[in-house]
Amino acid sequence: MIERKKECIAMLLAGGQGSRLYVLTQDTAKPAVPFGGKYRIIDFSLSNCVNSGIDTVGILTQYQPLELNDYIGNGQPWDLNRNFGGAHVLPPYTKTSNNQWYKGTANAIYQNIPFIERYQPEYVLILSGDHIYKMDYHKMLQFHKEKGAECTIAVITVSPDDARRMGIMSTDANQAITEFEEKPANPKSNQASMGVYIFTWDVLKQYLIADEADPGSENDFGKNVIPAFLRDGRRLFAYPFEGYWKDVGTLGSLWDANMDLLDPKDPLDIRNPRFKVYARNYASPSSMLAPGSKVTNSFVAEGCEIYGTVENSVLYTGCVVEEGASVVGAVVMPNTVVKRGSCVNYAIIGEQCVIEPGATIGDRPEHCVGGEWDISVVGHRRTIPSGAVIKPKEIV
Amino acid sequence: MKMTGIIFSEMYNDELNAFTHDRNMAAIPFGGRYRLIDFTLSNMVNSGITNVGVLAKQHYHSLMDHLANAQEWDLNRKNGGLLLLPPFATESFSQMHRGKLDELRNALNYLQDATTPYVLLASAHVLCNMDYRPALESHISSGCDITVVATKEDGTSTEPCTFVMLADESGRATACALNYPASAGSFSSMGTYIISRELLIQVIKEYTAQGAYDLERDFIQRKFNQGRLSINIYECQDEVLRVRNVAEYFHSNLMLTDARVRKSLFQADSPIYTRVNDEVPTYYGMDCSVSGCIIADGCIIDGTAENCVLSRGVRIGKGAVIRDCIIMQGSVVGEGAVLENVIVDKWATISAGTELKGLASAPVIIRKGVTV
């Protein structure tokens, strides 16, 4: 009899609140936040899995899962509707004893040991659904095998400034990790963790069980499990990733990452037809640019109707920009209407908003004196009344 | 649902040959992201029809590729769903499929196995966004043998109508004609018919055995003129675009920039579904100038486009100027090229600096995959 098993399965941690996205994650999980015109943040990790030959993905949800569950559905948009494997949404559930939410990242995986064991994997890939990047995990798995690693952490080179906000690895000449520091004040290296781990499953399982038994543990990969691996002299390696990677955990970085799509050099390589980013598609018609409209240096998804001016912006599916309205340097999420004569400058506008005629949102950096400038943000499903002014930096 | 849907994917004439070299009529790209069949098929789905047979005669690879398991239309069902009905290679194969009635012989088993009391026959070349349920109600309450879904003409159309009728106040046809100019107040058939399944099966068997093959001429008109067929006319009030020949194809595409047409054809409650391609959003360059255009995903536009329809993944180079053009999927218009009244089929390349000008009534057509 052929034993049904998977060499490597992925576990995607999608339960985080993403509180630094404020209004954008008020009633939706961070991985479900729209990105780049037609995508949601989670599309990038899911597409990476499929493009890397990983066809079994457990998606761990906890915070505001409705929209995310709905979005993932049976996994068909990512080719993850499989007879054996595929996409599985894994919320916390009640048990005969010890009912609990996911206490931390390690605990979330611990609680799903029965799910993982169904596939008897040799390796488990741990992902988070909050990053914009395209990565072939298969190459990382090859690296993991070549090094005889028990844990491989994907790392990216960052500036010293960024290093102070991230998990930093020091390695030897063979890429073996010698030290790991979470948010160090004086970083000893510029290699930062991308939150992408490959573990040899039988080793990880032991550590998860031990970690769960430790009442002092926060049950977190970065704080507890990885340090325990290091303490015990386990084979930890850092896999250097070269390419575009962006944590979109803050409003500023989310706006930046959207603006990066306008770079003609396409740093994310989003257009690569051999490594497509898949998304759930809604049936909207092709966009219409009416006579008199002016659209330059912008990324526009389908279903939009543009009568006004759009400049240096990313317009998501189904947006309307009416006559005389102008959208500059803005990220406008799905199905938002910018009405006649209103102005949106350097802002993020959530889904299904209505910007009534003559409203002004945000301002250009050069119009703000004294370093007071930042983008303006309007949450999902808001109506901005006629003539209202939303100042730079304001979040509504 | 009381109806089974049958879609005709051929034209049975050579008016659209320019596009049907390696695809059939139903698979002709339209409106940026669609194929012609998407409209009729989506209407059926949105009207609650869950059994749809698609009749295909030849080079239907594109169509099969497009429809696949019909998942985008929610027709991947255990019970019912979509079934492609290609011809059986019988002895009389070479003479088959001269018309819709002839082709319906291929659907005979399908229709006999169906369980609905009525059948909706529709052609893929008439585009609208309509609910077929009120048409069925009208058919049932009229007590007529057949219901023709039609548009009321205002007498301004210059094209002769394929099938035109006059009606009395109750909506019953009083006269009908084929390939005849429509006068004001007459009704032009949309090639969409509702008929009882039992009668249709009987008609297919009886008429094709006598060598008849044209649905409108050999069955509806002949039997009506003999006084043996009552016709109910159901007027479609929605915007209707017809694609019977190249000029109409060209015109209908460009009509999508009309706000009224767009609003009628694309409604949030009854979406037009199509195959998903996972293209990235379209990028509009620093120096581009685009106005009055319909544009699908995945394009990169650096030039000037006025009154055009661009499909997925089209590239318009710097300094290129295109006016009144339809550019299909994946085609490239090189830098500085100037195109007017041109239809560029899929995956074609217009080299830099090329100038091509056609007429609105006779646009220049660049074949699939050709480099100019």
mmCIF file with all atom_site columns, C-alpha atoms in Angstrom, chain B residues 9-120:
data_model
loop_
_atom_site.group_PDB
_atom_site.id
_atom_site.type_symbol
_atom_site.label_atom_id
_atom_site.label_alt_id
_atom_site.label_comp_id
_atom_site.label_asym_id
_atom_site.label_entity_id
_atom_site.label_seq_id
_atom_site.pdbx_PDB_ins_code
_atom_site.Cartn_x
_atom_site.Cartn_y
_atom_site.Cartn_z
_atom_site.occupancy
_atom_site.B_iso_or_equiv
_atom_site.pdbx_formal_charge
_atom_site.auth_seq_id
_atom_site.auth_comp_id
_atom_site.auth_asym_id
_atom_site.auth_atom_id
_atom_site.pdbx_PDB_model_num
ATOM 1   C CA . SER B 1 9   ? -21.662 28.825 -30.351 1.00 0.00 ? 9   SER B CA 1
ATOM 2   C CA . GLU B 1 10  ? -21.612 29.172 -34.157 1.00 0.00 ? 10  GLU B CA 1
ATOM 3   C CA . MET B 1 11  ? -22.867 31.783 -36.609 1.00 0.00 ? 11  MET B CA 1
ATOM 4   C CA . TYR B 1 12  ? -23.699 29.438 -39.532 1.00 0.00 ? 12  TYR B CA 1
ATOM 5   C CA . ASN B 1 13  ? -22.412 32.088 -41.949 1.00 0.00 ? 13  ASN B CA 1
ATOM 6   C CA . ASP B 1 14  ? -19.025 33.578 -42.740 1.00 0.00 ? 14  ASP B CA 1
ATOM 7   C CA . GLU B 1 15  ? -19.566 37.133 -41.517 1.00 0.00 ? 15  GLU B CA 1
ATOM 8   C CA . LEU B 1 16  ? -17.152 36.799 -38.616 1.00 0.00 ? 16  LEU B CA 1
ATOM 9   C CA . ASN B 1 17  ? -14.567 34.692 -40.416 1.00 0.00 ? 17  ASN B CA 1
ATOM 10  C CA . ALA B 1 18  ? -11.880 37.248 -39.678 1.00 0.00 ? 18  ALA B CA 1
ATOM 11  C CA . PHE B 1 19  ? -11.944 36.123 -36.056 1.00 0.00 ? 19  PHE B CA 1
ATOM 12  C CA . THR B 1 20  ? -13.040 32.511 -36.379 1.00 0.00 ? 20  THR B CA 1
ATOM 13  C CA . HIS B 1 21  ? -9.961  31.186 -38.116 1.00 0.00 ? 21  HIS B CA 1
ATOM 14  C CA . ASP B 1 22  ? -8.946  29.198 -35.067 1.00 0.00 ? 22  ASP B CA 1
ATOM 15  C CA . ARG B 1 23  ? -11.814 29.653 -32.632 1.00 0.00 ? 23  ARG B CA 1
ATOM 16  C CA . ASN B 1 24  ? -15.581 29.539 -32.905 1.00 0.00 ? 24  ASN B CA 1
ATOM 17  C CA . MET B 1 25  ? -17.904 32.511 -32.598 1.00 0.00 ? 25  MET B CA 1
ATOM 18  C CA . ALA B 1 26  ? -18.674 32.048 -28.899 1.00 0.00 ? 26  ALA B CA 1
ATOM 19  C CA . ALA B 1 27  ? -14.967 32.250 -28.026 1.00 0.00 ? 27  ALA B CA 1
ATOM 20  C CA . ILE B 1 28  ? -14.325 35.590 -29.749 1.00 0.00 ? 28  ILE B CA 1
ATOM 21  C CA . PRO B 1 29  ? -12.815 37.995 -27.212 1.00 0.00 ? 29  PRO B CA 1
ATOM 22  C CA . PHE B 1 30  ? -15.021 40.936 -26.298 1.00 0.00 ? 30  PHE B CA 1
ATOM 23  C CA . GLY B 1 31  ? -14.961 44.006 -24.066 1.00 0.00 ? 31  GLY B CA 1
ATOM 24  C CA . GLY B 1 32  ? -11.433 43.590 -22.776 1.00 0.00 ? 32  GLY B CA 1
ATOM 25  C CA . ARG B 1 33  ? -11.738 40.592 -20.503 1.00 0.00 ? 33  ARG B CA 1
ATOM 26  C CA . TYR B 1 34  ? -14.652 38.607 -21.890 1.00 0.00 ? 34  TYR B CA 1
ATOM 27  C CA . ARG B 1 35  ? -15.501 36.098 -24.595 1.00 0.00 ? 35  ARG B CA 1
ATOM 28  C CA . LEU B 1 36  ? -18.860 36.423 -26.341 1.00 0.00 ? 36  LEU B CA 1
ATOM 29  C CA . ILE B 1 37  ? -20.352 33.377 -24.604 1.00 0.00 ? 37  ILE B CA 1
ATOM 30  C CA . ASP B 1 38  ? -19.814 34.897 -21.133 1.00 0.00 ? 38  ASP B CA 1
ATOM 31  C CA . PHE B 1 39  ? -22.873 37.096 -21.469 1.00 0.00 ? 39  PHE B CA 1
ATOM 32  C CA . THR B 1 40  ? -25.433 34.457 -22.416 1.00 0.00 ? 40  THR B CA 1
ATOM 33  C CA . LEU B 1 41  ? -23.941 31.921 -20.025 1.00 0.00 ? 41  LEU B CA 1
ATOM 34  C CA . SER B 1 42  ? -23.903 34.367 -17.109 1.00 0.00 ? 42  SER B CA 1
ATOM 35  C CA . ASN B 1 43  ? -27.482 35.415 -17.856 1.00 0.00 ? 43  ASN B CA 1
ATOM 36  C CA . MET B 1 44  ? -28.552 31.788 -17.667 1.00 0.00 ? 44  MET B CA 1
ATOM 37  C CA . VAL B 1 45  ? -26.748 31.278 -14.362 1.00 0.00 ? 45  VAL B CA 1
ATOM 38  C CA . ASN B 1 46  ? -28.084 34.536 -12.941 1.00 0.00 ? 46  ASN B CA 1
ATOM 39  C CA . SER B 1 47  ? -31.589 33.430 -13.970 1.00 0.00 ? 47  SER B CA 1
ATOM 40  C CA . GLY B 1 48  ? -31.233 30.262 -11.943 1.00 0.00 ? 48  GLY B CA 1
ATOM 41  C CA . ILE B 1 49  ? -30.617 27.845 -14.823 1.00 0.00 ? 49  ILE B CA 1
ATOM 42  C CA . THR B 1 50  ? -28.295 25.070 -13.650 1.00 0.00 ? 50  THR B CA 1
ATOM 43  C CA . ASN B 1 51  ? -28.300 22.841 -16.731 1.00 0.00 ? 51  ASN B CA 1
ATOM 44  C CA . VAL B 1 52  ? -26.601 24.318 -19.770 1.00 0.00 ? 52  VAL B CA 1
ATOM 45  C CA . GLY B 1 53  ? -25.599 22.521 -22.952 1.00 0.00 ? 53  GLY B CA 1
ATOM 46  C CA . VAL B 1 54  ? -23.217 24.327 -25.300 1.00 0.00 ? 54  VAL B CA 1
ATOM 47  C CA . LEU B 1 55  ? -23.419 23.227 -28.941 1.00 0.00 ? 55  LEU B CA 1
ATOM 48  C CA . ALA B 1 56  ? -20.096 23.374 -30.756 1.00 0.00 ? 56  ALA B CA 1
ATOM 49  C CA . LYS B 1 57  ? -19.309 22.499 -34.340 1.00 0.00 ? 57  LYS B CA 1
ATOM 50  C CA . GLN B 1 58  ? -15.642 23.048 -35.056 1.00 0.00 ? 58  GLN B CA 1
ATOM 51  C CA . HIS B 1 59  ? -12.376 24.467 -33.692 1.00 0.00 ? 59  HIS B CA 1
ATOM 52  C CA . TYR B 1 60  ? -13.824 24.701 -30.238 1.00 0.00 ? 60  TYR B CA 1
ATOM 53  C CA . HIS B 1 61  ? -10.507 24.298 -28.403 1.00 0.00 ? 61  HIS B CA 1
ATOM 54  C CA . SER B 1 62  ? -10.511 27.949 -27.336 1.00 0.00 ? 62  SER B CA 1
ATOM 55  C CA . LEU B 1 63  ? -14.043 27.545 -26.082 1.00 0.00 ? 63  LEU B CA 1
ATOM 56  C CA . MET B 1 64  ? -13.203 24.404 -24.105 1.00 0.00 ? 64  MET B CA 1
ATOM 57  C CA . ASP B 1 65  ? -10.137 26.082 -22.669 1.00 0.00 ? 65  ASP B CA 1
ATOM 58  C CA . HIS B 1 66  ? -12.245 29.062 -21.675 1.00 0.00 ? 66  HIS B CA 1
ATOM 59  C CA . LEU B 1 67  ? -15.125 27.148 -20.112 1.00 0.00 ? 67  LEU B CA 1
ATOM 60  C CA . ALA B 1 68  ? -13.006 24.342 -18.596 1.00 0.00 ? 68  ALA B CA 1
ATOM 61  C CA . ASN B 1 69  ? -15.045 22.872 -15.743 1.00 0.00 ? 69  ASN B CA 1
ATOM 62  C CA . ALA B 1 70  ? -17.319 25.962 -15.724 1.00 0.00 ? 70  ALA B CA 1
ATOM 63  C CA . GLN B 1 71  ? -16.332 26.698 -12.158 1.00 0.00 ? 71  GLN B CA 1
ATOM 64  C CA . GLU B 1 72  ? -16.298 30.471 -12.797 1.00 0.00 ? 72  GLU B CA 1
ATOM 65  C CA . TRP B 1 73  ? -19.990 30.266 -13.696 1.00 0.00 ? 73  TRP B CA 1
ATOM 66  C CA . ASP B 1 74  ? -20.794 28.021 -10.732 1.00 0.00 ? 74  ASP B CA 1
ATOM 67  C CA . LEU B 1 75  ? -21.713 25.286 -13.190 1.00 0.00 ? 75  LEU B CA 1
ATOM 68  C CA . ASN B 1 76  ? -19.348 22.650 -11.816 1.00 0.00 ? 76  ASN B CA 1
ATOM 69  C CA . ARG B 1 77  ? -22.216 20.683 -10.320 1.00 0.00 ? 77  ARG B CA 1
ATOM 70  C CA . LYS B 1 78  ? -22.894 17.101 -9.427  1.00 0.00 ? 78  LYS B CA 1
ATOM 71  C CA . ASN B 1 79  ? -26.424 17.559 -10.657 1.00 0.00 ? 79  ASN B CA 1
ATOM 72  C CA . GLY B 1 80  ? -26.521 19.307 -13.971 1.00 0.00 ? 80  GLY B CA 1
ATOM 73  C CA . GLY B 1 81  ? -23.961 21.964 -14.695 1.00 0.00 ? 81  GLY B CA 1
ATOM 74  C CA . LEU B 1 82  ? -22.373 22.668 -18.047 1.00 0.00 ? 82  LEU B CA 1
ATOM 75  C CA . LEU B 1 83  ? -21.976 20.160 -20.840 1.00 0.00 ? 83  LEU B CA 1
ATOM 76  C CA . LEU B 1 84  ? -20.194 20.813 -24.109 1.00 0.00 ? 84  LEU B CA 1
ATOM 77  C CA . LEU B 1 85  ? -22.010 19.139 -26.986 1.00 0.00 ? 85  LEU B CA 1
ATOM 78  C CA . PRO B 1 86  ? -19.590 18.622 -29.876 1.00 0.00 ? 86  PRO B CA 1
ATOM 79  C CA . PRO B 1 87  ? -20.744 16.727 -32.976 1.00 0.00 ? 87  PRO B CA 1
ATOM 80  C CA . PHE B 1 88  ? -20.863 12.984 -33.258 1.00 0.00 ? 88  PHE B CA 1
ATOM 81  C CA . ALA B 1 89  ? -18.774 11.821 -36.204 1.00 0.00 ? 89  ALA B CA 1
ATOM 82  C CA . THR B 1 90  ? -21.585 10.075 -38.014 1.00 0.00 ? 90  THR B CA 1
ATOM 83  C CA . GLU B 1 91  ? -21.811 9.259  -41.714 1.00 0.00 ? 91  GLU B CA 1
ATOM 84  C CA . SER B 1 92  ? -23.748 12.376 -42.443 1.00 0.00 ? 92  SER B CA 1
ATOM 85  C CA . PHE B 1 93  ? -21.192 14.435 -40.518 1.00 0.00 ? 93  PHE B CA 1
ATOM 86  C CA . SER B 1 94  ? -20.017 16.485 -43.505 1.00 0.00 ? 94  SER B CA 1
ATOM 87  C CA . GLN B 1 95  ? -23.519 17.696 -44.205 1.00 0.00 ? 95  GLN B CA 1
ATOM 88  C CA . MET B 1 96  ? -24.345 18.472 -40.654 1.00 0.00 ? 96  MET B CA 1
ATOM 89  C CA . HIS B 1 97  ? -24.521 21.761 -38.873 1.00 0.00 ? 97  HIS B CA 1
ATOM 90  C CA . ARG B 1 98  ? -25.654 24.097 -41.579 1.00 0.00 ? 98  ARG B CA 1
ATOM 91  C CA . GLY B 1 99  ? -27.955 25.730 -39.061 1.00 0.00 ? 99  GLY B CA 1
ATOM 92  C CA . LYS B 1 100 ? -29.226 25.723 -35.539 1.00 0.00 ? 100 LYS B CA 1
ATOM 93  C CA . LEU B 1 101 ? -31.966 23.176 -36.117 1.00 0.00 ? 101 LEU B CA 1
ATOM 94  C CA . ASP B 1 102 ? -29.476 20.786 -37.664 1.00 0.00 ? 102 ASP B CA 1
ATOM 95  C CA . GLU B 1 103 ? -27.070 21.281 -34.803 1.00 0.00 ? 103 GLU B CA 1
ATOM 96  C CA . LEU B 1 104 ? -29.792 20.662 -32.245 1.00 0.00 ? 104 LEU B CA 1
ATOM 97  C CA . ARG B 1 105 ? -29.733 17.010 -33.332 1.00 0.00 ? 105 ARG B CA 1
ATOM 98  C CA . ASN B 1 106 ? -26.552 16.811 -31.258 1.00 0.00 ? 106 ASN B CA 1
ATOM 99  C CA . ALA B 1 107 ? -28.482 17.907 -28.231 1.00 0.00 ? 107 ALA B CA 1
ATOM 100 C CA . LEU B 1 108 ? -31.241 15.360 -28.710 1.00 0.00 ? 108 LEU B CA 1
ATOM 101 C CA . ASN B 1 109 ? -29.997 12.897 -26.093 1.00 0.00 ? 109 ASN B CA 1
ATOM 102 C CA . TYR B 1 110 ? -29.179 15.748 -23.754 1.00 0.00 ? 110 TYR B CA 1
ATOM 103 C CA . LEU B 1 111 ? -32.684 17.155 -24.127 1.00 0.00 ? 111 LEU B CA 1
ATOM 104 C CA . GLN B 1 112 ? -34.309 13.758 -23.738 1.00 0.00 ? 112 GLN B CA 1
ATOM 105 C CA . ASP B 1 113 ? -32.425 13.206 -20.485 1.00 0.00 ? 113 ASP B CA 1
ATOM 106 C CA . ALA B 1 114 ? -33.294 16.659 -19.143 1.00 0.00 ? 114 ALA B CA 1
ATOM 107 C CA . THR B 1 115 ? -36.128 16.937 -16.645 1.00 0.00 ? 115 THR B CA 1
ATOM 108 C CA . THR B 1 116 ? -37.238 20.549 -17.084 1.00 0.00 ? 116 THR B CA 1
ATOM 109 C CA . PRO B 1 117 ? -40.495 21.280 -18.901 1.00 0.00 ? 117 PRO B CA 1
ATOM 110 C CA . TYR B 1 118 ? -38.959 24.125 -20.941 1.00 0.00 ? 118 TYR B CA 1
ATOM 111 C CA . VAL B 1 119 ? -35.837 24.838 -22.935 1.00 0.00 ? 119 VAL B CA 1
ATOM 112 C CA . LEU B 1 120 ? -34.167 28.207 -23.455 1.00 0.00 ? 120 LEU B CA 1
#
